[in-house]
Amino acid sequence: MKKHSRQLRLQVVFFSAIAAMTALFLLVFIISFYRYFSDILVQQEIAALDNQAAAFQDQTDAEIRKMDSVSINMNYSSSLHHLLGNKNLNLKTISLSDFSDLCTTINGVDQKVDQINLYDFYGNIMRVGVYTTKGTYVSGENEIVDNIKVTGGSKVISKPYTASYLIKHSVSPEKYISLYRTYTDTYGNQIGAVETALRCKSIFRSITTYQNRNKNKLTVRIYTADGTCIYPYDEFPKESFSYFEALSGIEDRPYFINPDTDEKEVMTSAVSSYTGWTYVLVMPEDEILTPVYQMLRQLIFLGICLLV
């Protein structure tokens, strides 16, 4: 009887040791599996986010370049130079109908921009596009126009805004972005300013389309050189902090701990040399590792079944 009891105890110890070794092996395997595949998934996601940021940058740059091409063509149009003349430009004496016809031709049949505005330096303005009219402006109401001469002909891109003069001519208020350049005569004299405006929904269409099609937790932010968030353009960012400021303070890039949610996130960025905008793409690490978590649950279930 005692011999049988001792054998039983030995069997229990033996099987317990095997179970412990199996459990230890499974634990080591699961940890190794998690680390290996999580690293692979994160690296793949970083590469995908980098590519997507570059794609967003290229697509929005292309829209801004269309605006820029119209402003440049305004400056190089011999017909427009003939209509407006040289030196002291005064739009009071210019035919709105003739100016509108030339702007329509320059803008092209594909309508590269929604609105073209030409300013002289005497407080007069001519508008063609969504709203076509001839009027005046007051110094101080448009800081970019007031300071356009010091740009030396370089482009100036505005931040998203709601154009008060366009509200009554639109079904609903829309946000626009404008690109400004000085207007020069045939001798290179700065005699006015050209503004080309395009709806934000056109400029950022590629981003909104992507986010509507892909129902994941991707966060996209676009910042100007001074750190102003311009995308999303129709609402304030939900976070209480700025990813733009966080970029310079991240020590463990691409990882970032979201101070609002305490979630670990993966962040990538791209800077456009053309616009100066910074594109920030952020994805929660848990979202990236979802396939690993699903496989881990299956492995744990299999391990429990083996032990039982």
mmCIF file of C-alpha atoms in Angstrom:
data_model
loop_
_atom_site.group_PDB
_atom_site.id
_atom_site.type_symbol
_atom_site.label_atom_id
_atom_site.label_comp_id
_atom_site.label_asym_id
_atom_site.label_seq_id
_atom_site.Cartn_x
_atom_site.Cartn_y
_atom_site.Cartn_z
ATOM 1 C CA MET A 1 0.000 0.000 0.000
ATOM 2 C CA LYS A 2 2.774 2.396 0.943
ATOM 3 C CA LYS A 3 4.670 1.421 -2.174
ATOM 4 C CA HIS A 4 1.630 2.134 -4.334
ATOM 5 C CA SER A 5 1.113 5.505 -2.614
ATOM 6 C CA ARG A 6 4.747 6.463 -3.204
ATOM 7 C CA GLN A 7 4.494 5.513 -6.882
ATOM 8 C CA LEU A 8 1.366 7.640 -7.162
ATOM 9 C CA ARG A 9 3.161 10.598 -5.624
ATOM 10 C CA LEU A 10 6.069 10.100 -8.003
ATOM 11 C CA GLN A 11 3.687 10.048 -10.933
ATOM 12 C CA VAL A 12 2.053 13.258 -9.727
ATOM 13 C CA VAL A 13 5.439 14.927 -9.329
ATOM 14 C CA PHE A 14 6.516 13.632 -12.740
ATOM 15 C CA PHE A 15 3.423 14.857 -14.526
ATOM 16 C CA SER A 16 3.523 18.131 -12.613
ATOM 17 C CA ALA A 17 7.113 18.622 -13.740
ATOM 18 C CA ILE A 18 6.140 17.877 -17.348
ATOM 19 C CA ALA A 19 3.193 20.272 -17.098
ATOM 20 C CA ALA A 20 5.436 22.952 -15.594
ATOM 21 C CA MET A 21 8.036 22.478 -18.308
ATOM 22 C CA THR A 22 5.316 22.574 -20.975
ATOM 23 C CA ALA A 23 3.850 25.726 -19.456
ATOM 24 C CA LEU A 24 7.308 27.305 -19.280
ATOM 25 C CA PHE A 25 8.003 26.353 -22.882
ATOM 26 C CA LEU A 26 4.668 27.809 -23.981
ATOM 27 C CA LEU A 27 5.310 30.974 -22.014
ATOM 28 C CA VAL A 28 8.741 31.440 -23.580
ATOM 29 C CA PHE A 29 7.308 30.679 -27.022
ATOM 30 C CA ILE A 30 4.423 33.126 -26.598
ATOM 31 C CA ILE A 31 6.723 35.914 -25.369
ATOM 32 C CA SER A 32 9.155 35.285 -28.228
ATOM 33 C CA PHE A 33 6.272 35.122 -30.708
ATOM 34 C CA TYR A 34 4.830 38.395 -29.422
ATOM 35 C CA ARG A 35 8.126 40.263 -29.540
ATOM 36 C CA TYR A 36 9.126 38.963 -32.947
ATOM 37 C CA PHE A 37 5.846 39.522 -34.771
ATOM 38 C CA SER A 38 4.994 42.759 -32.979
ATOM 39 C CA ASP A 39 8.338 44.225 -34.116
ATOM 40 C CA ILE A 40 7.618 43.089 -37.680
ATOM 41 C CA LEU A 41 4.105 44.562 -37.667
ATOM 42 C CA VAL A 42 5.262 47.872 -36.198
ATOM 43 C CA GLN A 43 8.071 48.194 -38.748
ATOM 44 C CA GLN A 44 5.668 47.387 -41.570
ATOM 45 C CA GLU A 45 3.188 49.949 -40.265
ATOM 46 C CA ILE A 46 5.906 52.605 -39.960
ATOM 47 C CA ALA A 47 6.864 52.006 -43.594
ATOM 48 C CA ALA A 48 3.194 52.149 -44.618
ATOM 49 C CA LEU A 49 2.638 55.374 -42.676
ATOM 50 C CA ASP A 50 5.766 56.924 -44.194
ATOM 51 C CA ASN A 51 4.520 56.050 -47.679
ATOM 52 C CA GLN A 52 1.051 57.337 -46.914
ATOM 53 C CA ALA A 53 2.397 60.614 -45.516
ATOM 54 C CA ALA A 54 4.461 61.068 -48.678
ATOM 55 C CA ALA A 55 1.392 60.333 -50.811
ATOM 56 C CA PHE A 56 -0.737 62.865 -48.909
ATOM 57 C CA GLN A 57 2.046 65.422 -49.272
ATOM 58 C CA ASP A 58 2.369 64.865 -53.020
ATOM 59 C CA GLN A 59 -1.383 65.046 -53.578
ATOM 60 C CA THR A 60 -1.930 68.246 -51.605
ATOM 61 C CA ASP A 61 1.195 69.821 -53.076
ATOM 62 C CA ALA A 62 -0.262 69.133 -56.526
ATOM 63 C CA GLU A 63 -3.411 71.106 -55.651
ATOM 64 C CA ILE A 64 -1.386 74.037 -54.311
ATOM 65 C CA ARG A 65 0.784 73.955 -57.446
ATOM 66 C CA LYS A 66 -2.353 74.360 -59.555
ATOM 67 C CA MET A 67 -3.188 77.493 -57.590
ATOM 68 C CA ASP A 68 0.382 78.688 -57.995
ATOM 69 C CA SER A 69 0.344 78.059 -61.740
ATOM 70 C CA VAL A 70 -2.682 80.327 -62.126
ATOM 71 C CA SER A 71 -1.007 83.155 -60.197
ATOM 72 C CA ILE A 72 2.190 82.741 -62.230
ATOM 73 C CA ASN A 73 0.245 82.703 -65.508
ATOM 74 C CA MET A 74 -1.499 85.891 -64.408
ATOM 75 C CA ASN A 75 1.916 87.517 -64.146
ATOM 76 C CA TYR A 76 3.090 86.225 -67.529
ATOM 77 C CA SER A 77 -0.095 86.855 -69.519
ATOM 78 C CA SER A 78 0.648 89.402 -72.257
ATOM 79 C CA SER A 79 -3.092 89.929 -72.766
ATOM 80 C CA LEU A 80 -3.503 90.774 -69.098
ATOM 81 C CA HIS A 81 -0.488 93.100 -69.208
ATOM 82 C CA HIS A 82 -2.035 94.835 -72.207
ATOM 83 C CA LEU A 83 -5.354 95.254 -70.376
ATOM 84 C CA LEU A 84 -3.890 96.445 -67.065
ATOM 85 C CA GLY A 85 -0.990 98.492 -68.404
ATOM 86 C CA ASN A 86 2.275 99.343 -66.652
ATOM 87 C CA LYS A 87 3.204 101.185 -63.484
ATOM 88 C CA ASN A 88 0.466 102.792 -61.392
ATOM 89 C CA LEU A 89 -2.245 100.123 -61.639
ATOM 90 C CA ASN A 90 -5.687 101.482 -60.782
ATOM 91 C CA LEU A 91 -8.435 98.907 -61.137
ATOM 92 C CA LYS A 92 -11.151 101.570 -61.144
ATOM 93 C CA THR A 93 -10.435 102.156 -64.818
ATOM 94 C CA ILE A 94 -10.361 98.471 -65.847
ATOM 95 C CA SER A 95 -13.316 96.673 -67.435
ATOM 96 C CA LEU A 96 -14.569 93.864 -65.172
ATOM 97 C CA SER A 97 -15.962 92.000 -68.184
ATOM 98 C CA ASP A 98 -12.627 92.026 -70.035
ATOM 99 C CA PHE A 99 -10.733 91.055 -66.880
ATOM 100 C CA SER A 100 -13.183 88.236 -66.154
ATOM 101 C CA ASP A 101 -12.788 86.813 -69.665
ATOM 102 C CA LEU A 102 -9.000 86.756 -69.344
ATOM 103 C CA CYS A 103 -9.127 85.147 -65.878
ATOM 104 C CA THR A 104 -11.498 82.460 -67.144
ATOM 105 C CA THR A 105 -9.069 81.664 -69.961
ATOM 106 C CA ILE A 106 -6.076 81.557 -67.595
ATOM 107 C CA ASN A 107 -7.956 79.370 -65.112
ATOM 108 C CA GLY A 108 -8.657 76.844 -67.861
ATOM 109 C CA VAL A 109 -11.620 74.635 -68.660
ATOM 110 C CA ASP A 110 -10.749 72.401 -65.686
ATOM 111 C CA GLN A 111 -11.176 75.341 -63.274
ATOM 112 C CA LYS A 112 -7.924 74.996 -61.341
ATOM 113 C CA VAL A 113 -9.068 77.493 -58.684
ATOM 114 C CA ASP A 114 -12.433 78.639 -57.368
ATOM 115 C CA GLN A 115 -11.636 82.328 -57.081
ATOM 116 C CA ILE A 116 -9.152 84.824 -58.551
ATOM 117 C CA ASN A 117 -8.746 88.216 -56.889
ATOM 118 C CA LEU A 118 -6.542 91.054 -58.099
ATOM 119 C CA TYR A 119 -5.621 93.945 -55.793
ATOM 120 C CA ASP A 120 -4.037 97.263 -56.685
ATOM 121 C CA PHE A 121 -2.249 99.356 -54.070
ATOM 122 C CA TYR A 122 -4.957 102.033 -54.051
ATOM 123 C CA GLY A 123 -7.621 99.990 -52.272
ATOM 124 C CA ASN A 124 -9.342 98.523 -55.333
ATOM 125 C CA ILE A 125 -10.070 94.865 -56.011
ATOM 126 C CA MET A 126 -11.503 92.773 -58.837
ATOM 127 C CA ARG A 127 -12.938 89.325 -58.104
ATOM 128 C CA VAL A 128 -13.645 86.529 -60.606
ATOM 129 C CA GLY A 129 -14.970 83.044 -59.860
ATOM 130 C CA VAL A 130 -17.549 82.006 -57.294
ATOM 131 C CA TYR A 131 -18.162 85.717 -56.840
ATOM 132 C CA THR A 132 -17.407 88.111 -59.698
ATOM 133 C CA THR A 133 -17.441 91.778 -58.852
ATOM 134 C CA LYS A 134 -15.463 94.970 -58.670
ATOM 135 C CA GLY A 135 -14.985 96.730 -55.357
ATOM 136 C CA THR A 136 -12.672 98.169 -52.747
ATOM 137 C CA TYR A 137 -10.739 96.899 -49.756
ATOM 138 C CA VAL A 138 -9.431 98.608 -46.649
ATOM 139 C CA SER A 139 -5.790 98.478 -45.657
ATOM 140 C CA GLY A 140 -5.459 96.291 -42.586
ATOM 141 C CA GLU A 141 -8.217 93.807 -43.383
ATOM 142 C CA ASN A 142 -5.810 91.512 -45.268
ATOM 143 C CA GLU A 143 -2.360 91.390 -43.692
ATOM 144 C CA ILE A 144 -0.867 89.318 -46.511
ATOM 145 C CA VAL A 145 -1.839 91.859 -49.170
ATOM 146 C CA ASP A 146 -0.569 94.712 -47.006
ATOM 147 C CA ASN A 147 2.855 93.052 -46.753
ATOM 148 C CA ILE A 148 3.025 91.374 -50.164
ATOM 149 C CA LYS A 149 5.726 93.698 -51.503
ATOM 150 C CA VAL A 150 8.342 92.420 -49.051
ATOM 151 C CA THR A 151 8.004 88.839 -50.321
ATOM 152 C CA GLY A 152 10.038 89.599 -53.426
ATOM 153 C CA GLY A 153 7.563 87.729 -55.611
ATOM 154 C CA SER A 154 7.568 84.547 -53.535
ATOM 155 C CA LYS A 155 4.295 82.769 -52.909
ATOM 156 C CA VAL A 156 2.457 83.180 -49.602
ATOM 157 C CA ILE A 157 -0.054 80.522 -48.563
ATOM 158 C CA SER A 158 -2.838 81.421 -46.164
ATOM 159 C CA LYS A 159 -4.316 79.259 -43.444
ATOM 160 C CA PRO A 160 -7.860 77.884 -43.884
ATOM 161 C CA TYR A 161 -10.478 80.598 -43.552
ATOM 162 C CA THR A 162 -14.132 81.299 -44.213
ATOM 163 C CA ALA A 163 -14.429 84.053 -46.812
ATOM 164 C CA SER A 164 -17.106 86.461 -45.634
ATOM 165 C CA TYR A 165 -17.671 87.778 -49.157
ATOM 166 C CA LEU A 166 -18.373 84.231 -50.415
ATOM 167 C CA ILE A 167 -20.805 83.115 -47.698
ATOM 168 C CA LYS A 168 -23.898 84.575 -49.358
ATOM 169 C CA HIS A 169 -22.859 83.042 -52.677
ATOM 170 C CA SER A 170 -22.445 79.492 -51.333
ATOM 171 C CA VAL A 171 -24.998 76.892 -50.281
ATOM 172 C CA SER A 172 -23.164 76.563 -46.957
ATOM 173 C CA PRO A 173 -20.073 78.286 -45.511
ATOM 174 C CA GLU A 174 -16.906 76.623 -46.755
ATOM 175 C CA LYS A 175 -13.265 76.885 -45.809
ATOM 176 C CA TYR A 176 -10.748 78.128 -48.392
ATOM 177 C CA ILE A 177 -6.986 78.429 -48.677
ATOM 178 C CA SER A 178 -5.483 81.259 -50.703
ATOM 179 C CA LEU A 179 -2.143 81.631 -52.447
ATOM 180 C CA TYR A 180 -0.787 85.148 -52.963
ATOM 181 C CA ARG A 181 1.894 86.605 -55.213
ATOM 182 C CA THR A 182 2.782 90.123 -56.232
ATOM 183 C CA TYR A 183 1.501 91.186 -59.632
ATOM 184 C CA THR A 184 4.202 92.779 -61.755
ATOM 185 C CA ASP A 185 4.020 94.728 -65.002
ATOM 186 C CA THR A 186 6.124 94.003 -68.098
ATOM 187 C CA TYR A 187 9.048 95.885 -66.518
ATOM 188 C CA GLY A 188 8.981 93.879 -63.289
ATOM 189 C CA ASN A 189 7.420 96.641 -61.188
ATOM 190 C CA GLN A 190 5.237 95.411 -58.318
ATOM 191 C CA ILE A 191 1.908 97.082 -59.037
ATOM 192 C CA GLY A 192 -0.565 94.785 -57.294
ATOM 193 C CA ALA A 193 -1.255 91.400 -55.727
ATOM 194 C CA VAL A 194 -2.826 88.252 -57.158
ATOM 195 C CA GLU A 195 -4.829 85.909 -54.943
ATOM 196 C CA THR A 196 -5.958 82.462 -56.066
ATOM 197 C CA ALA A 197 -8.329 80.603 -53.739
ATOM 198 C CA LEU A 198 -9.404 76.960 -53.620
ATOM 199 C CA ARG A 199 -11.801 75.126 -51.327
ATOM 200 C CA CYS A 200 -10.134 73.107 -48.566
ATOM 201 C CA LYS A 201 -12.250 70.101 -49.480
ATOM 202 C CA SER A 202 -10.557 70.115 -52.900
ATOM 203 C CA ILE A 203 -7.051 70.583 -51.515
ATOM 204 C CA PHE A 204 -7.396 67.833 -48.897
ATOM 205 C CA ARG A 205 -9.734 65.541 -50.851
ATOM 206 C CA SER A 206 -7.200 62.709 -51.051
ATOM 207 C CA ILE A 207 -6.883 62.623 -47.255
ATOM 208 C CA THR A 208 -10.603 62.772 -46.468
ATOM 209 C CA THR A 209 -11.316 60.135 -49.121
ATOM 210 C CA TYR A 210 -8.689 57.817 -47.652
ATOM 211 C CA GLN A 211 -10.000 58.234 -44.110
ATOM 212 C CA ASN A 212 -13.608 57.675 -45.187
ATOM 213 C CA ARG A 213 -12.668 54.475 -46.999
ATOM 214 C CA ASN A 214 -10.421 53.100 -44.265
ATOM 215 C CA LYS A 215 -12.312 52.902 -41.004
ATOM 216 C CA ASN A 216 -9.241 52.533 -38.832
ATOM 217 C CA LYS A 217 -7.909 54.720 -36.035
ATOM 218 C CA LEU A 218 -5.440 56.650 -38.189
ATOM 219 C CA THR A 219 -5.014 60.256 -37.048
ATOM 220 C CA VAL A 220 -3.850 62.780 -39.649
ATOM 221 C CA ARG A 221 -2.686 66.266 -38.729
ATOM 222 C CA ILE A 222 -1.138 68.932 -40.955
ATOM 223 C CA TYR A 223 0.704 71.901 -39.463
ATOM 224 C CA THR A 224 2.083 75.093 -40.934
ATOM 225 C CA ALA A 225 5.691 76.114 -40.239
ATOM 226 C CA ASP A 226 4.581 78.029 -37.133
ATOM 227 C CA GLY A 227 2.783 74.978 -35.719
ATOM 228 C CA THR A 228 -0.795 75.978 -36.588
ATOM 229 C CA CYS A 229 -2.955 72.925 -37.274
ATOM 230 C CA ILE A 230 -4.688 73.295 -40.670
ATOM 231 C CA TYR A 231 -6.003 69.741 -41.012
ATOM 232 C CA PRO A 232 -8.609 68.844 -40.023
ATOM 233 C CA TYR A 233 -9.707 72.192 -41.405
ATOM 234 C CA ASP A 234 -13.376 72.077 -40.422
ATOM 235 C CA GLU A 235 -12.988 71.344 -36.708
ATOM 236 C CA PHE A 236 -10.545 71.776 -33.874
ATOM 237 C CA PRO A 237 -8.304 68.772 -33.137
ATOM 238 C CA LYS A 238 -9.725 66.653 -30.331
ATOM 239 C CA GLU A 239 -6.437 66.317 -28.473
ATOM 240 C CA SER A 240 -5.402 68.829 -25.813
ATOM 241 C CA PHE A 241 -1.813 68.897 -27.079
ATOM 242 C CA SER A 242 0.003 69.462 -30.378
ATOM 243 C CA TYR A 243 1.608 66.577 -32.250
ATOM 244 C CA PHE A 244 3.747 69.229 -33.950
ATOM 245 C CA GLU A 245 5.297 70.195 -30.619
ATOM 246 C CA ALA A 246 5.492 66.551 -29.576
ATOM 247 C CA LEU A 247 7.663 65.729 -32.598
ATOM 248 C CA SER A 248 10.642 67.612 -31.202
ATOM 249 C CA GLY A 249 10.263 66.122 -27.732
ATOM 250 C CA ILE A 250 9.921 62.435 -28.546
ATOM 251 C CA GLU A 251 12.950 60.509 -27.332
ATOM 252 C CA ASP A 252 11.680 57.059 -28.290
ATOM 253 C CA ARG A 253 10.510 57.759 -31.839
ATOM 254 C CA PRO A 254 8.422 56.507 -33.492
ATOM 255 C CA TYR A 255 6.686 55.649 -30.208
ATOM 256 C CA PHE A 256 4.669 58.293 -28.388
ATOM 257 C CA ILE A 257 2.518 58.134 -25.273
ATOM 258 C CA ASN A 258 -0.675 60.079 -25.861
ATOM 259 C CA PRO A 259 -1.122 62.265 -22.737
ATOM 260 C CA ASP A 260 -4.904 62.350 -23.203
ATOM 261 C CA THR A 261 -5.463 58.594 -23.440
ATOM 262 C CA ASP A 262 -2.182 57.167 -22.075
ATOM 263 C CA GLU A 263 -2.143 54.966 -25.180
ATOM 264 C CA LYS A 264 1.109 54.057 -26.865
ATOM 265 C CA GLU A 265 1.049 55.366 -30.422
ATOM 266 C CA VAL A 266 3.270 55.075 -33.480
ATOM 267 C CA MET A 267 3.951 58.428 -35.148
ATOM 268 C CA THR A 268 5.553 59.350 -38.468
ATOM 269 C CA SER A 269 5.929 62.711 -40.171
ATOM 270 C CA ALA A 270 6.881 64.323 -43.471
ATOM 271 C CA VAL A 271 7.677 67.937 -44.305
ATOM 272 C CA SER A 272 6.868 69.493 -47.672
ATOM 273 C CA SER A 273 9.675 71.640 -49.034
ATOM 274 C CA TYR A 274 7.117 73.301 -51.324
ATOM 275 C CA THR A 275 4.501 74.439 -48.804
ATOM 276 C CA GLY A 276 6.462 74.124 -45.550
ATOM 277 C CA TRP A 277 3.624 72.037 -44.103
ATOM 278 C CA THR A 278 4.350 69.159 -41.726
ATOM 279 C CA TYR A 279 2.250 66.007 -42.145
ATOM 280 C CA VAL A 280 1.856 63.886 -39.011
ATOM 281 C CA LEU A 281 0.296 60.417 -39.133
ATOM 282 C CA VAL A 282 -0.448 58.562 -35.907
ATOM 283 C CA MET A 283 -1.738 55.045 -35.272
ATOM 284 C CA PRO A 284 -2.387 53.432 -31.845
ATOM 285 C CA GLU A 285 -0.024 50.524 -31.261
ATOM 286 C CA ASP A 286 -2.954 48.345 -30.152
ATOM 287 C CA GLU A 287 -4.530 48.835 -33.585
ATOM 288 C CA ILE A 288 -1.325 47.741 -35.297
ATOM 289 C CA LEU A 289 -0.910 44.681 -33.069
ATOM 290 C CA THR A 290 -4.498 43.437 -33.383
ATOM 291 C CA PRO A 291 -3.439 40.419 -35.536
ATOM 292 C CA VAL A 292 -0.810 39.476 -32.932
ATOM 293 C CA TYR A 293 -3.349 39.712 -30.106
ATOM 294 C CA GLN A 294 -5.744 37.465 -32.004
ATOM 295 C CA MET A 295 -3.030 34.867 -32.573
ATOM 296 C CA LEU A 296 -1.933 35.076 -28.926
ATOM 297 C CA ARG A 297 -5.462 34.291 -27.760
ATOM 298 C CA GLN A 298 -5.491 31.222 -29.988
ATOM 299 C CA LEU A 299 -2.088 30.085 -28.712
ATOM 300 C CA ILE A 300 -3.125 30.556 -25.083
ATOM 301 C CA PHE A 301 -6.316 28.571 -25.685
ATOM 302 C CA LEU A 302 -4.281 25.800 -27.365
ATOM 303 C CA GLY A 303 -1.820 25.793 -24.456
ATOM 304 C CA ILE A 304 -4.622 25.452 -21.912
ATOM 305 C CA CYS A 305 -6.067 22.554 -23.865
ATOM 306 C CA LEU A 306 -2.675 20.797 -23.935
ATOM 307 C CA LEU A 307 -2.168 21.272 -20.214
ATOM 308 C CA VAL A 308 -5.641 20.065 -19.375
#
